[in-house]
Amino acid sequence: MSPFRYFKTSPEIIRLAVMMYVRFPLSLRNVEDLLHERGIDVSHETIRFRWNRFGPLFAAEIRRKRVSRMRCYSNWHWHLDKVFVKIKGERHYLWRAVDHEEEGLESYVTKCRDKVAAPKFMKKAMKRYGKPAAVVTDKLRSYGAAMKVIGNVKKQEAGRWKNNRAENSHLPFRRRERAMQRFRQLRNLQKFVSIHASVFNHFNQDRSLSQRDHFKPNRTAALVEWRGLCAA
């Protein structure tokens, strides 16, 4: 059954509004203005409602397709890292796991970075994606404690420069955080980072590493697949 059945607006406009808000560092009012230039009269509050309603559905479908393709990989390397995020002036920690292709796997927000939060984050990622061949981390001792709990001590690789792949993967989120003028609730942050990671993975084509002849068809294929999400 189509999730768009009770909405008067066409699914194409809903997908476009959600994609513009999540994929690009735009505010709700920026998206409203851009849609208005295309002849679509939608208020920013309507865009907020539709992103909250359909964003998780689109992200879940993208994630499900990716998991089904990647669980069979036996040489899957994970890179784990955390960043500081302030919510109403209070420091929180955003844990992120990326694979060897620098695509986001899992995001998890906690109030602390101790040996309780680290195993919980890793168990959540392994439940969805399976066990990796190796886990690259920094030298935070919480990772070592988590590896002992899970039983992956021999798979851990820690070093100062080994985790640059995870460090660089934070940049798209940081740009989006500045555009949104930070977050005000932990629940909203958790929801947004999980959706943002899936949408970014879907459209990320490694422009700097791909030839133009390969980049253009891949970008078109990603857009066509996005337009077919949650289709009846």
Short mmCIF file of C-alpha atoms in Angstrom, two decimals:
data_model
loop_
_atom_site.label_atom_id
_atom_site.label_comp_id
_atom_site.label_asym_id
_atom_site.label_seq_id
_atom_site.Cartn_x
_atom_site.Cartn_y
_atom_site.Cartn_z
CA MET A 1 0.00 0.00 0.00
CA SER A 2 1.39 3.36 -1.03
CA PRO A 3 2.46 5.70 1.81
CA PHE A 4 1.35 8.66 -0.36
CA ARG A 5 -2.30 7.59 -0.54
CA TYR A 6 -3.66 10.25 1.86
CA PHE A 7 -1.68 13.16 0.40
CA LYS A 8 -2.97 15.48 -2.30
CA THR A 9 0.54 16.47 -3.37
CA SER A 10 2.14 14.20 -5.95
CA PRO A 11 4.87 11.75 -4.78
CA GLU A 12 7.35 13.41 -7.15
CA ILE A 13 7.06 16.75 -5.33
CA ILE A 14 7.35 15.07 -1.91
CA ARG A 15 10.50 13.20 -2.96
CA LEU A 16 11.98 16.40 -4.42
CA ALA A 17 11.34 18.41 -1.25
CA VAL A 18 12.82 15.74 1.01
CA MET A 19 15.86 15.28 -1.23
CA MET A 20 16.59 19.01 -1.37
CA TYR A 21 16.35 19.43 2.39
CA VAL A 22 18.40 16.37 3.37
CA ARG A 23 20.94 16.21 0.58
CA PHE A 24 21.90 19.90 0.39
CA PRO A 25 22.78 22.30 3.23
CA LEU A 26 19.50 24.22 2.92
CA SER A 27 17.04 25.49 5.47
CA LEU A 28 13.31 24.79 5.25
CA ARG A 29 12.69 28.30 3.94
CA ASN A 30 15.43 27.87 1.32
CA VAL A 31 13.67 24.76 0.05
CA GLU A 32 10.36 26.65 0.03
CA ASP A 33 11.87 29.40 -2.13
CA LEU A 34 13.49 26.96 -4.56
CA LEU A 35 10.23 25.06 -4.99
CA HIS A 36 8.41 28.36 -5.52
CA GLU A 37 10.76 29.16 -8.42
CA ARG A 38 9.62 25.89 -9.98
CA GLY A 39 5.95 26.84 -9.62
CA ILE A 40 5.32 24.73 -6.53
CA ASP A 41 3.61 26.63 -3.71
CA VAL A 42 4.48 24.82 -0.45
CA SER A 43 5.09 26.35 2.98
CA HIS A 44 8.20 25.53 5.00
CA GLU A 45 6.06 23.93 7.72
CA THR A 46 4.61 21.55 5.14
CA ILE A 47 8.16 20.65 4.09
CA ARG A 48 9.03 20.01 7.74
CA PHE A 49 6.07 17.67 8.11
CA ARG A 50 6.84 15.77 4.92
CA TRP A 51 10.52 15.36 5.76
CA ASN A 52 9.57 13.99 9.18
CA ARG A 53 6.98 11.68 7.65
CA PHE A 54 8.80 10.37 4.58
CA GLY A 55 12.48 10.87 5.38
CA PRO A 56 12.71 7.72 7.56
CA LEU A 57 10.82 5.68 4.92
CA PHE A 58 13.17 6.71 2.12
CA ALA A 59 16.26 6.14 4.27
CA ALA A 60 15.04 2.71 5.39
CA GLU A 61 14.50 1.56 1.80
CA ILE A 62 17.96 2.79 0.72
CA ARG A 63 19.56 1.12 3.75
CA ARG A 64 17.72 -2.16 3.18
CA LYS A 65 18.97 -2.41 -0.40
CA ARG A 66 22.53 -1.62 0.65
CA VAL A 67 22.53 -4.15 3.50
CA SER A 68 21.30 -6.92 1.20
CA ARG A 69 24.21 -6.21 -1.18
CA MET A 70 26.98 -5.79 1.38
CA ARG A 71 26.40 -8.49 4.02
CA CYS A 72 28.07 -11.09 1.78
CA TYR A 73 31.40 -9.22 1.75
CA SER A 74 33.97 -11.07 3.84
CA ASN A 75 36.66 -8.36 3.65
CA TRP A 76 34.50 -5.54 4.99
CA HIS A 77 36.54 -3.00 6.97
CA TRP A 78 34.87 -0.60 9.37
CA HIS A 79 36.18 2.75 10.59
CA LEU A 80 34.73 4.03 13.86
CA ASP A 81 34.93 7.56 15.19
CA LYS A 82 32.98 10.10 17.23
CA VAL A 83 32.45 13.85 17.08
CA PHE A 84 31.27 16.38 19.62
CA VAL A 85 27.80 17.83 19.04
CA LYS A 86 26.22 20.48 21.23
CA ILE A 87 22.50 20.39 21.99
CA LYS A 88 21.30 23.46 23.89
CA GLY A 89 24.87 24.11 25.01
CA GLU A 90 25.33 20.58 26.38
CA ARG A 91 27.98 18.33 24.85
CA HIS A 92 26.87 15.06 23.27
CA TYR A 93 28.76 12.46 21.25
CA LEU A 94 27.88 11.29 17.76
CA TRP A 95 29.34 7.85 17.08
CA ARG A 96 29.69 6.96 13.41
CA ALA A 97 30.77 3.86 11.54
CA VAL A 98 31.89 4.02 7.90
CA ASP A 99 33.12 1.26 5.63
CA HIS A 100 36.27 1.05 3.52
CA GLU A 101 34.52 3.05 0.77
CA GLU A 102 33.79 5.88 3.23
CA GLU A 103 30.04 5.29 3.16
CA GLY A 104 28.17 5.74 6.43
CA LEU A 105 26.86 2.58 8.06
CA GLU A 106 25.51 3.56 11.45
CA SER A 107 25.10 6.73 13.54
CA TYR A 108 24.35 6.79 17.25
CA VAL A 109 24.06 9.73 19.67
CA THR A 110 24.93 9.40 23.37
CA LYS A 111 25.56 11.72 26.30
CA CYS A 112 28.86 10.05 27.21
CA ARG A 113 31.72 8.16 25.55
CA ASP A 114 32.43 5.47 28.13
CA LYS A 115 32.72 1.68 27.85
CA VAL A 116 28.94 1.34 28.08
CA ALA A 117 28.15 3.54 25.08
CA ALA A 118 30.82 2.07 22.78
CA PRO A 119 29.67 -1.60 22.97
CA LYS A 120 26.05 -0.55 22.57
CA PHE A 121 26.91 1.34 19.40
CA MET A 122 28.95 -1.53 17.95
CA LYS A 123 26.29 -4.15 18.74
CA LYS A 124 23.71 -2.02 16.99
CA ALA A 125 25.87 -1.77 13.87
CA MET A 126 26.76 -5.48 13.83
CA LYS A 127 23.12 -6.49 14.25
CA ARG A 128 22.25 -4.67 11.05
CA TYR A 129 25.36 -5.24 8.89
CA GLY A 130 27.00 -8.37 10.28
CA LYS A 131 30.56 -8.78 11.52
CA PRO A 132 33.41 -6.91 9.79
CA ALA A 133 36.78 -8.37 8.90
CA ALA A 134 38.59 -5.52 10.68
CA VAL A 135 37.65 -2.51 12.81
CA VAL A 136 39.83 0.62 12.60
CA THR A 137 39.58 3.03 15.54
CA ASP A 138 41.52 5.74 17.27
CA LYS A 139 43.22 5.13 20.62
CA LEU A 140 40.19 5.85 22.81
CA ARG A 141 40.17 3.15 25.50
CA SER A 142 36.40 2.75 25.27
CA TYR A 143 36.89 0.98 21.93
CA GLY A 144 39.24 -1.55 23.51
CA ALA A 145 36.73 -2.26 26.26
CA ALA A 146 33.97 -2.65 23.68
CA MET A 147 36.08 -5.11 21.66
CA LYS A 148 36.58 -7.25 24.76
CA VAL A 149 32.85 -7.32 25.42
CA ILE A 150 32.00 -8.25 21.83
CA GLY A 151 34.99 -10.55 21.31
CA ASN A 152 36.64 -8.65 18.44
CA VAL A 153 39.94 -7.78 20.10
CA LYS A 154 42.01 -9.41 17.37
CA LYS A 155 40.14 -7.49 14.66
CA GLN A 156 40.87 -4.03 16.09
CA GLU A 157 43.40 -1.77 14.38
CA ALA A 158 44.26 1.43 16.24
CA GLY A 159 46.58 4.16 15.06
CA ARG A 160 46.94 7.90 14.77
CA TRP A 161 46.60 8.13 10.99
CA LYS A 162 44.75 4.91 10.18
CA ASN A 163 41.33 6.41 10.89
CA ASN A 164 41.48 9.35 8.49
CA ARG A 165 38.69 7.82 6.43
CA ALA A 166 36.27 8.19 9.34
CA GLU A 167 37.56 11.66 10.18
CA ASN A 168 36.88 12.91 6.65
CA SER A 169 33.40 11.40 6.61
CA HIS A 170 32.27 13.91 9.26
CA LEU A 171 32.58 16.87 6.88
CA PRO A 172 29.17 16.54 5.13
CA PHE A 173 27.43 16.35 8.51
CA ARG A 174 29.31 19.39 9.81
CA ARG A 175 28.24 21.44 6.79
CA ARG A 176 24.64 20.40 7.38
CA GLU A 177 24.88 21.17 11.08
CA ARG A 178 25.99 24.74 10.38
CA ALA A 179 23.12 25.27 7.92
CA MET A 180 20.61 24.07 10.53
CA GLN A 181 22.19 26.27 13.25
CA ARG A 182 22.75 23.15 15.36
CA PHE A 183 20.19 20.87 16.94
CA ARG A 184 17.84 21.44 19.85
CA GLN A 185 16.81 17.90 20.82
CA LEU A 186 18.74 14.65 21.02
CA ARG A 187 15.88 12.75 19.40
CA ASN A 188 15.86 15.07 16.37
CA LEU A 189 19.62 14.75 16.02
CA GLN A 190 19.47 10.96 16.08
CA LYS A 191 16.72 10.94 13.48
CA PHE A 192 18.44 13.37 11.16
CA VAL A 193 21.90 11.76 11.17
CA SER A 194 20.47 8.34 10.32
CA ILE A 195 18.51 9.75 7.38
CA HIS A 196 21.29 12.07 6.22
CA ALA A 197 23.83 9.22 6.09
CA SER A 198 21.60 7.05 3.89
CA VAL A 199 20.74 9.86 1.48
CA PHE A 200 24.37 10.98 1.26
CA ASN A 201 25.47 7.41 0.51
CA HIS A 202 22.87 7.16 -2.22
CA PHE A 203 24.01 10.25 -4.10
CA ASN A 204 27.72 10.17 -3.29
CA GLN A 205 29.52 9.24 -6.51
CA ASP A 206 33.11 10.18 -5.58
CA ARG A 207 33.19 13.00 -8.11
CA SER A 208 36.91 13.66 -7.56
CA LEU A 209 37.82 10.00 -8.17
CA SER A 210 35.52 9.23 -11.10
CA GLN A 211 35.90 10.07 -14.75
CA ARG A 212 33.22 12.28 -16.24
CA ASP A 213 31.97 9.48 -18.52
CA HIS A 214 31.35 7.28 -15.47
CA PHE A 215 30.13 9.97 -13.08
CA LYS A 216 27.24 11.24 -15.22
CA PRO A 217 25.51 7.84 -15.77
CA ASN A 218 25.94 6.94 -12.08
CA ARG A 219 24.44 10.25 -10.98
CA THR A 220 21.50 9.77 -13.33
CA ALA A 221 20.95 6.21 -12.08
CA ALA A 222 20.93 7.41 -8.45
CA LEU A 223 18.34 10.07 -9.26
CA VAL A 224 16.13 7.58 -11.13
CA GLU A 225 16.31 5.16 -8.22
CA TRP A 226 15.42 7.95 -5.78
CA ARG A 227 12.33 8.83 -7.82
CA GLY A 228 11.18 5.24 -7.49
CA LEU A 229 11.44 5.00 -3.69
CA CYS A 230 8.30 3.82 -1.90
CA ALA A 231 6.52 3.47 -5.23
CA ALA A 232 3.28 1.53 -5.10
#
